[in-house]
CSV table of N, CA and C and ligand atoms in Angstrom, one decimal:
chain,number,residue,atom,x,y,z
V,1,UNK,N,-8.7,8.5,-17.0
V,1,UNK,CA,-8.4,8.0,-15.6
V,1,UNK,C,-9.7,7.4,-15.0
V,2,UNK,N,-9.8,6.3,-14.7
V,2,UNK,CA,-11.0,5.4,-13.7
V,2,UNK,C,-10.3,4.6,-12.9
V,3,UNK,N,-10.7,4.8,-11.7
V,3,UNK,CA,-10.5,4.0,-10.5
V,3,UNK,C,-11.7,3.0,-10.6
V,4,UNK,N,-10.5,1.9,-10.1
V,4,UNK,CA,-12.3,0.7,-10.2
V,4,UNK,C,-12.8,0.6,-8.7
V,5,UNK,N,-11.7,0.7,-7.8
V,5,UNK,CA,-12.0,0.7,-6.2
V,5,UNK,C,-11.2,0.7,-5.3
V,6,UNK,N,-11.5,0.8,-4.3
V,6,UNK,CA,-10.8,1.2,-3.0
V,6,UNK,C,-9.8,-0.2,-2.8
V,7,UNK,N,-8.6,-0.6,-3.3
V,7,UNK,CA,-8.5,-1.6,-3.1
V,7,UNK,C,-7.9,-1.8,-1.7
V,8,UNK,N,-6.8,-1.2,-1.1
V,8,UNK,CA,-6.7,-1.1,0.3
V,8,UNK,C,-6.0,0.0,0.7
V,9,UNK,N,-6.6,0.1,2.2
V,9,UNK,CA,-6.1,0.8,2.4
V,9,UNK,C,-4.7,0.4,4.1
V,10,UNK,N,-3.5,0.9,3.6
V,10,UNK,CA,-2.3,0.4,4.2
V,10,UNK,C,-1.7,1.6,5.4
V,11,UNK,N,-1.9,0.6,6.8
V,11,UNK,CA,-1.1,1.1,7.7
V,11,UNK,C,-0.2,0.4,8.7
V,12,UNK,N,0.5,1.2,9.0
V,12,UNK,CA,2.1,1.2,9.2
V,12,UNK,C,2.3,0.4,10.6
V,13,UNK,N,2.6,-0.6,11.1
V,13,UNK,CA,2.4,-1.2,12.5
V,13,UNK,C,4.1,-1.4,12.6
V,14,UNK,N,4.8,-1.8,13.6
V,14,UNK,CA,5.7,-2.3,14.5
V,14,UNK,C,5.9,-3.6,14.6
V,15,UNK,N,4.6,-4.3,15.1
V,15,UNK,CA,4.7,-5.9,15.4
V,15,UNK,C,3.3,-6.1,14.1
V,16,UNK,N,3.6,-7.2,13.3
V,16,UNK,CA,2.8,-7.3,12.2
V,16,UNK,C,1.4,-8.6,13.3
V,17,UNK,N,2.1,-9.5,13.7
V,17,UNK,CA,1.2,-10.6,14.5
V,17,UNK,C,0.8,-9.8,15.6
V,18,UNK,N,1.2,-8.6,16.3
V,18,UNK,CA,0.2,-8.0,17.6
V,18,UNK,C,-0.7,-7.5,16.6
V,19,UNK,N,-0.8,-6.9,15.3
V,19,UNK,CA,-1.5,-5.7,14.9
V,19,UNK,C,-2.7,-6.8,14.4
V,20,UNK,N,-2.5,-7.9,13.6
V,20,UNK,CA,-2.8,-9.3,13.4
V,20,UNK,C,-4.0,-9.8,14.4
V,21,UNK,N,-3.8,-9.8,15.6
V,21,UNK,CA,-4.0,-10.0,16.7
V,21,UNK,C,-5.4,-9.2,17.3
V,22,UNK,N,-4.7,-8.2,17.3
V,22,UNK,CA,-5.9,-6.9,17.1
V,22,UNK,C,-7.2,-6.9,16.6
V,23,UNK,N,-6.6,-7.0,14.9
V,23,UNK,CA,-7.8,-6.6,14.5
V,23,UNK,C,-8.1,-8.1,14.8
V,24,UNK,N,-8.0,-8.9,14.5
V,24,UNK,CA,-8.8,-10.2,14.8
V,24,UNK,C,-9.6,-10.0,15.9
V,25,UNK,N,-9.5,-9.6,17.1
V,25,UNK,CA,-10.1,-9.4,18.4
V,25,UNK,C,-11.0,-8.3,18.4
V,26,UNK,N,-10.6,-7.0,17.7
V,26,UNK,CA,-11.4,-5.9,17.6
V,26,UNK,C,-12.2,-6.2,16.6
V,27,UNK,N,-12.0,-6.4,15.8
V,27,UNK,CA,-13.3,-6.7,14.3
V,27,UNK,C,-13.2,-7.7,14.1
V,28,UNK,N,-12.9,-8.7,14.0
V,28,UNK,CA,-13.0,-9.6,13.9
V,28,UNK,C,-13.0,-10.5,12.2
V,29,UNK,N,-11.6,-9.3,11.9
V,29,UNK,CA,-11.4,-9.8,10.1
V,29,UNK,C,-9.9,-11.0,10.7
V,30,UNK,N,-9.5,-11.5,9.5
V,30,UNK,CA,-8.8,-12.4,9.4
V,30,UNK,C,-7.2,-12.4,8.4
V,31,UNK,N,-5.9,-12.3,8.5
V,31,UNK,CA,-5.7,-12.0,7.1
V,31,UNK,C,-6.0,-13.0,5.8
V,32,UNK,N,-6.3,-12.7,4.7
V,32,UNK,CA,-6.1,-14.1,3.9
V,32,UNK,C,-4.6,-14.2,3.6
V,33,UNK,N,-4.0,-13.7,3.5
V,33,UNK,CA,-2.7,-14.0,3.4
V,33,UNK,C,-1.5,-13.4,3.8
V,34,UNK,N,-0.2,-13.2,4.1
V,34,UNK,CA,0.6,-12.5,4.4
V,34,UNK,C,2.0,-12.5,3.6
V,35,UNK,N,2.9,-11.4,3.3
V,35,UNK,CA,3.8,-11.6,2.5
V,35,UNK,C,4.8,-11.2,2.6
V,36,UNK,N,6.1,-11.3,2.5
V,36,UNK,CA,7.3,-10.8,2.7
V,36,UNK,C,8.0,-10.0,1.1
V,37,UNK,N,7.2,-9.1,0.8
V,37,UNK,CA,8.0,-7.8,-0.5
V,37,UNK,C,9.0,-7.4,0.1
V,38,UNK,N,10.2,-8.0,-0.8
V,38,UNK,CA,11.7,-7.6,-0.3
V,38,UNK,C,11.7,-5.8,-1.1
V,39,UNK,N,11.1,-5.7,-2.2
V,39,UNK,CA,11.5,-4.8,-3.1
V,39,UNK,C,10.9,-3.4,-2.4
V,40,UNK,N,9.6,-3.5,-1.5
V,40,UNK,CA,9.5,-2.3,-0.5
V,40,UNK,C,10.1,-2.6,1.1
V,41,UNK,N,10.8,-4.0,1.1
V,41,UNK,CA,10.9,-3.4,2.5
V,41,UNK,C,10.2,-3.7,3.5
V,42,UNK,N,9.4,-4.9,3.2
V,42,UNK,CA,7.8,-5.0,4.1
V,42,UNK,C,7.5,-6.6,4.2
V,43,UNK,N,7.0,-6.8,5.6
V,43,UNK,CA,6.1,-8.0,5.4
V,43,UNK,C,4.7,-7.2,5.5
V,44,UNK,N,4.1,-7.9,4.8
V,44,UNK,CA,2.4,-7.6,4.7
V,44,UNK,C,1.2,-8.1,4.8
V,45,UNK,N,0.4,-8.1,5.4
V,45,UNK,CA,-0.7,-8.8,5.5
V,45,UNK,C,-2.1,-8.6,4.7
V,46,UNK,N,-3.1,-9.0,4.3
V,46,UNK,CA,-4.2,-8.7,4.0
V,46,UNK,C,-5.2,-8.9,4.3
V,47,UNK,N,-5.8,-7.9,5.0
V,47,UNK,CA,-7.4,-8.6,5.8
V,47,UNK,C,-8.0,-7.7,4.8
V,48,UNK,N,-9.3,-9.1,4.6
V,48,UNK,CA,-10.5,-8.3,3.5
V,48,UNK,C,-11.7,-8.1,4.3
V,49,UNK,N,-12.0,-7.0,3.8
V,49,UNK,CA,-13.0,-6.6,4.4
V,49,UNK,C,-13.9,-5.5,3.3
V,50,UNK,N,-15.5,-6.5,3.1
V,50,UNK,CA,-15.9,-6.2,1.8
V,50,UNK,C,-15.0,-6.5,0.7
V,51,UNK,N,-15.2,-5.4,-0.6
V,51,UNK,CA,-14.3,-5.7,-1.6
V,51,UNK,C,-12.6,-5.4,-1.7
V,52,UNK,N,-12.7,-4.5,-0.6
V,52,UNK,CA,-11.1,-4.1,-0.3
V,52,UNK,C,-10.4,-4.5,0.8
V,53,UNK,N,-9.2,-4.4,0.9
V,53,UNK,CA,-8.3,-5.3,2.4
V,53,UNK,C,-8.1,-3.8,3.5
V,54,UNK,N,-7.7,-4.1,4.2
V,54,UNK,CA,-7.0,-3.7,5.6
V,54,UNK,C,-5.5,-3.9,4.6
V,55,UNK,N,-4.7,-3.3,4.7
V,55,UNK,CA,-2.7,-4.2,4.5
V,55,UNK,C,-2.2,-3.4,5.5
V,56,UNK,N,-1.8,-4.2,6.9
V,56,UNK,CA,-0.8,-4.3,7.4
V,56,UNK,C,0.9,-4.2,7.2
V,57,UNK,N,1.7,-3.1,7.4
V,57,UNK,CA,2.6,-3.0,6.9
V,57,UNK,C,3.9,-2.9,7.8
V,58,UNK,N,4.7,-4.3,8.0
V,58,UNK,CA,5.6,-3.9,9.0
V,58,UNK,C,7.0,-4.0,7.9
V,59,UNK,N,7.9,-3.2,8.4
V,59,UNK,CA,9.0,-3.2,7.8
V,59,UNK,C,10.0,-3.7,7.9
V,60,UNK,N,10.8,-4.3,6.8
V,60,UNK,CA,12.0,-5.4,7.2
V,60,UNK,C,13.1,-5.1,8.3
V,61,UNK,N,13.2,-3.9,7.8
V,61,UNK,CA,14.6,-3.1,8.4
V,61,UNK,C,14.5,-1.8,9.0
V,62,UNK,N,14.7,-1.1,9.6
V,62,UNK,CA,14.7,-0.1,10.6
V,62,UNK,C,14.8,1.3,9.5
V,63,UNK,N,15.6,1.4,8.1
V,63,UNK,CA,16.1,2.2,7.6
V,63,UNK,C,15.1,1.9,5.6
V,64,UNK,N,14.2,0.8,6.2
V,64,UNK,CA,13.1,0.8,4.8
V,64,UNK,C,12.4,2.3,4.8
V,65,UNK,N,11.4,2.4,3.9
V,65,UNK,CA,10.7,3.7,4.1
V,65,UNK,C,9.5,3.4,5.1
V,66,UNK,N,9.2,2.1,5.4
V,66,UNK,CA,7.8,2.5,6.3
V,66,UNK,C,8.7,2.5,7.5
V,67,UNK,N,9.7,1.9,8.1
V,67,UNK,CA,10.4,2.1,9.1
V,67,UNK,C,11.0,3.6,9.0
V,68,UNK,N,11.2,4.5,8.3
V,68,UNK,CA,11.6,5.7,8.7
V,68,UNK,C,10.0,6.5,8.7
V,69,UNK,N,9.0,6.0,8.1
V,69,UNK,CA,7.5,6.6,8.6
V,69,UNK,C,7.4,6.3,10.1
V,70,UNK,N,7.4,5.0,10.1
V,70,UNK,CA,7.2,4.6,12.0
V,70,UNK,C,8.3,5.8,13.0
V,71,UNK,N,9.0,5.9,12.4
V,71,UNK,CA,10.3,6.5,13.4
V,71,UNK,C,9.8,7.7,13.7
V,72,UNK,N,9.5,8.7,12.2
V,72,UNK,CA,8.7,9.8,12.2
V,72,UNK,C,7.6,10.3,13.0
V,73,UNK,N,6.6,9.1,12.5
V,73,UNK,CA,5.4,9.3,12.6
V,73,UNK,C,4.7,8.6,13.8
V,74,UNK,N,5.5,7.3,13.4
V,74,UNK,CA,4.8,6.5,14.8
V,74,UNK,C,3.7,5.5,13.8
V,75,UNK,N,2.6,4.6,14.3
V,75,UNK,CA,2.5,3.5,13.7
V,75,UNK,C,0.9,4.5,13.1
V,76,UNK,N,0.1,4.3,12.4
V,76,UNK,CA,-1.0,4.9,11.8
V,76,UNK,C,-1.0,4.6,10.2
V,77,UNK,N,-2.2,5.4,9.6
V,77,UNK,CA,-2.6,5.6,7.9
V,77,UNK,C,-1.3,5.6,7.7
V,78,UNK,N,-0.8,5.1,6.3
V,78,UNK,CA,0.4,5.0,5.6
V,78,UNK,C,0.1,5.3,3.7
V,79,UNK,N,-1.0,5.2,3.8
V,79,UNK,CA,-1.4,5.1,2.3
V,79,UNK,C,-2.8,4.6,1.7
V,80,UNK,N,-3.2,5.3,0.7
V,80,UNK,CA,-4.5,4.3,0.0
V,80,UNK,C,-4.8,4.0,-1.0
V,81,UNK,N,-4.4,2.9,-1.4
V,81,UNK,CA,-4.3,2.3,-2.9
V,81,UNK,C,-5.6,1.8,-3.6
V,82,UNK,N,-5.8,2.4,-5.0
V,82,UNK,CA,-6.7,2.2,-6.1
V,82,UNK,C,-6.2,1.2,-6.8
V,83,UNK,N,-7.4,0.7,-7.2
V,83,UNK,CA,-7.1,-0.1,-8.3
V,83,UNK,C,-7.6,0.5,-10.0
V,84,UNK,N,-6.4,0.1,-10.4
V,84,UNK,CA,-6.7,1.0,-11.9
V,84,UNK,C,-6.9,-0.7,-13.0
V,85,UNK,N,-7.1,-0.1,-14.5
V,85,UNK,CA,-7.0,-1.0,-15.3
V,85,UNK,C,-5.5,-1.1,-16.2
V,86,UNK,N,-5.2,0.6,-16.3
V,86,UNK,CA,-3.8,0.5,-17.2
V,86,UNK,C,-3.2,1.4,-16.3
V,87,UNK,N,-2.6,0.7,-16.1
V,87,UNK,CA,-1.3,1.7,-14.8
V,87,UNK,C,-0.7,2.7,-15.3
V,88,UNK,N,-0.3,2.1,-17.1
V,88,UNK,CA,0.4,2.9,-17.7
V,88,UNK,C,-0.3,4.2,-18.0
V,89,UNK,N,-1.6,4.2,-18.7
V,89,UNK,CA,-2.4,4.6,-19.2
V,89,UNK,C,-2.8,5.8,-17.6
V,90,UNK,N,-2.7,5.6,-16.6
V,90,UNK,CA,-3.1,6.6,-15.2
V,90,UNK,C,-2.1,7.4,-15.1
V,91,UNK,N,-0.6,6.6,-15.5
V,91,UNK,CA,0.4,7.2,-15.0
V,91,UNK,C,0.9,8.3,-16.0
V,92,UNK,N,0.8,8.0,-17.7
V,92,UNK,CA,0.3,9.1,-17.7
V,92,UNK,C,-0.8,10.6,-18.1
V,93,UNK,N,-1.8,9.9,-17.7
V,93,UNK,CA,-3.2,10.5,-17.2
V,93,UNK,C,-1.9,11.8,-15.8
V,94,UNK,N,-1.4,11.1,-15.2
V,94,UNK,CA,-1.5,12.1,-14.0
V,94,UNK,C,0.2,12.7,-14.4
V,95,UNK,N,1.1,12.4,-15.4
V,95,UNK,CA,2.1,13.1,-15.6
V,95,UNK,C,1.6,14.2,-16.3
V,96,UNK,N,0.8,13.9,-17.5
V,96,UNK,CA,0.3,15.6,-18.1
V,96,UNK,C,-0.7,16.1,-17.0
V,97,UNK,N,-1.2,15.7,-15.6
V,97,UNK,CA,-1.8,16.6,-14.4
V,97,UNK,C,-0.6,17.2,-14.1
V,98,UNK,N,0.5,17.2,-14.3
V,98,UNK,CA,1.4,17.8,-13.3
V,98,UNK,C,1.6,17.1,-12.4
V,99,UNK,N,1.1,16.1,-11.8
V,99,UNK,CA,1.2,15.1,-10.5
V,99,UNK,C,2.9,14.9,-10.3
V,100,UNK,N,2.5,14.6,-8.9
V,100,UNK,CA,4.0,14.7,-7.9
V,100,UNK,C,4.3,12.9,-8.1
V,101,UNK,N,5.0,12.3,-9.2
V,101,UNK,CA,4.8,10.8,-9.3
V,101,UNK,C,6.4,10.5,-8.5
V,102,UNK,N,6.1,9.4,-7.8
V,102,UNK,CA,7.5,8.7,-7.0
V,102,UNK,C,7.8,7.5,-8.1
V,103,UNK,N,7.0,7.0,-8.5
V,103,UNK,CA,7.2,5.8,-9.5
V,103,UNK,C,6.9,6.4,-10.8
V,104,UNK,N,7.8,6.9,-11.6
V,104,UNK,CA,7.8,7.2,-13.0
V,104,UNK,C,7.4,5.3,-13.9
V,105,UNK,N,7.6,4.1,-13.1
V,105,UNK,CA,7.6,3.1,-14.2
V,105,UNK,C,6.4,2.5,-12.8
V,106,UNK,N,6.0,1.7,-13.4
V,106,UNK,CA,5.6,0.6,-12.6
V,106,UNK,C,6.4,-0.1,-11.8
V,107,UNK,N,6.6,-0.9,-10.7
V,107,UNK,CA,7.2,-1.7,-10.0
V,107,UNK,C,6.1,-3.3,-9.7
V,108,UNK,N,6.4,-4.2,-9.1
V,108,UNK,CA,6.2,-5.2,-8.4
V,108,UNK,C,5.7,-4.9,-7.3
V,109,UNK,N,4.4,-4.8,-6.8
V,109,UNK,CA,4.3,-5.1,-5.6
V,109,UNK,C,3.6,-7.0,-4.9
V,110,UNK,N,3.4,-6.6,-3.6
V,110,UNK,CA,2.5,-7.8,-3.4
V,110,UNK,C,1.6,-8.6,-4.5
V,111,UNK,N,1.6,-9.6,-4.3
V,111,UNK,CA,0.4,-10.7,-5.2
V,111,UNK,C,0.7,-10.1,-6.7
V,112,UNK,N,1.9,-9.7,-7.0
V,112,UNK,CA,2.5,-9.7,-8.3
V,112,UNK,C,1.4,-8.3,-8.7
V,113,UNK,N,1.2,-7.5,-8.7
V,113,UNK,CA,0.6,-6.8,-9.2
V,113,UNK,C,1.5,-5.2,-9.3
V,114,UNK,N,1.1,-4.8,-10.5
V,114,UNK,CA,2.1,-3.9,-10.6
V,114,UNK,C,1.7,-2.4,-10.0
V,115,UNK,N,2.4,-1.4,-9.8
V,115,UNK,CA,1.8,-0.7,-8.5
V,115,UNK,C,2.5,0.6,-9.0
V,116,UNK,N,2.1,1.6,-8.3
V,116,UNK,CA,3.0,3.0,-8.7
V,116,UNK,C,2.6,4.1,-7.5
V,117,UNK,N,3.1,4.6,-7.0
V,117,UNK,CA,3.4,5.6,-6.1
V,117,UNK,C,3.0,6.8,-6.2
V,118,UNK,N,2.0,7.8,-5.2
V,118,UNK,CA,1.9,9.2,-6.0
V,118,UNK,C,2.3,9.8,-4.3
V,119,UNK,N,3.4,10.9,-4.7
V,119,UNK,CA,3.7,11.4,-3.5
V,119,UNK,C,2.8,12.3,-2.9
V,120,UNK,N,2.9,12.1,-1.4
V,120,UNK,CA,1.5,12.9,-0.5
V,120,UNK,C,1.5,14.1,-0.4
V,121,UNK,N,2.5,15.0,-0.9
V,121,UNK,CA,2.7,16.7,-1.3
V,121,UNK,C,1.8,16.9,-2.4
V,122,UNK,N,1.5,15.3,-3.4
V,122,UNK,CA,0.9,16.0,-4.5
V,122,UNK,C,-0.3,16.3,-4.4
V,123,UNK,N,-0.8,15.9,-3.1
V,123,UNK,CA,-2.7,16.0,-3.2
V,123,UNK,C,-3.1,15.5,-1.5
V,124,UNK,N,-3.7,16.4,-1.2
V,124,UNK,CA,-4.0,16.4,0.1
V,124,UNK,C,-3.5,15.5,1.1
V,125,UNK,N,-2.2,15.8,1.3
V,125,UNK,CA,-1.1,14.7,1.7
V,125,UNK,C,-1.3,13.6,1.8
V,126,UNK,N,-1.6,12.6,0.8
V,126,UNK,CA,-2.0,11.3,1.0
V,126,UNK,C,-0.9,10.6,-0.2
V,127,UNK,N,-0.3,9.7,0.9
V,127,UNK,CA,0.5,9.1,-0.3
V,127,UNK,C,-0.6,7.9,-1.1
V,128,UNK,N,-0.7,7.9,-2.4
V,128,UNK,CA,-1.5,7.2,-2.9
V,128,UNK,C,-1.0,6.3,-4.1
V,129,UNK,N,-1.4,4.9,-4.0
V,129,UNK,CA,-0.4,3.8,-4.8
V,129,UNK,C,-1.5,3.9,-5.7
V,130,UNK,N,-1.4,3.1,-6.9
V,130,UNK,CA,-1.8,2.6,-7.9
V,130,UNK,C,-1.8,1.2,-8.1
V,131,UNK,N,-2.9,0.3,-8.4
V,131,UNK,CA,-2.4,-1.0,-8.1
V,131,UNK,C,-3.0,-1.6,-9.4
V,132,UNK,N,-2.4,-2.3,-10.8
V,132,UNK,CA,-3.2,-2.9,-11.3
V,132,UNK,C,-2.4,-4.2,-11.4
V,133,UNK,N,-3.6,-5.0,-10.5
V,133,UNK,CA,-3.5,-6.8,-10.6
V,133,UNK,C,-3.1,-7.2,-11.8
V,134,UNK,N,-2.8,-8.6,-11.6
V,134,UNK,CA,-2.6,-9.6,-12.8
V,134,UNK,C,-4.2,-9.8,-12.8
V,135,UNK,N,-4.1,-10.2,-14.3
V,135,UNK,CA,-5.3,-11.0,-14.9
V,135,UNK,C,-5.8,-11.8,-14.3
V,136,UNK,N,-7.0,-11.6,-13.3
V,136,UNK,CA,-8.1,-13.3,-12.8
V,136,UNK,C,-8.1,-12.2,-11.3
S,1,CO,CO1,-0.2,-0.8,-0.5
């Protein structure tokens, strides 16, 4: 298992253009892009900052999982995603740890990159994604 970096770290907002808004005024990052992933549930944004983003994460529907985090929790940290080289090869790196895995396979996330879930019971309650990009 090697993590190559902090690729982003994702939290949970309400209104995606106030939170947008914000940090533009507060720090003064920008997103490069923003996305609508039907398959979590989310529009998303990405502000980079250094080699890793900010992702903004607002939820389609009221009954997605970051919308029942918001309901819970309220808007804050939602997660912090690494970037790996073989997702497969981490995933299972952390099945023989015993790891608490929510994604047994890979899925799709944003900017096509395939992604994998580790639940926040498994390790100092942080839900933590896996992210390995497409090629380039
Ligand atoms: Co993420």
């Amino acid at each position: 298992m090697k993590l190559l970096n902090l690729d982003h770290v994702a939290i949970a907002v309400w209104n995606l253009d106030a939170a947008i808004a914000g940090y533009r005024d507060r720090y003064g990052v920008e997103p490069l892009w923003r996305e609508v992933v039907e398959a979590q549930g989310v529009e998303e944004a990405m502000l980079p900052v250094g080699g890793s983003f900010v992702q903004l994460l607002q939820p389609l529907t009221p009954d997605s999982p970051v919308g029942r985090f918001l309901e819970r929790r309220g808007e804050g940290l939602h997660h912090v995603a690494f970037a790996v080289v073989d997702i497969e090869a981490a995933l299972d790196h952390l099945r023989a740890e015993g790891a608490r895995l929510i994604d047994e396979v890979p899925r799709i996330g944003g900017r096509g990159a395939r992604i994998a879930f580790v639940h926040p019971a498994d390790l100092a309650g942080t839900l933590v994604e896996l992210v390995e990009l497409p090629d380039g």
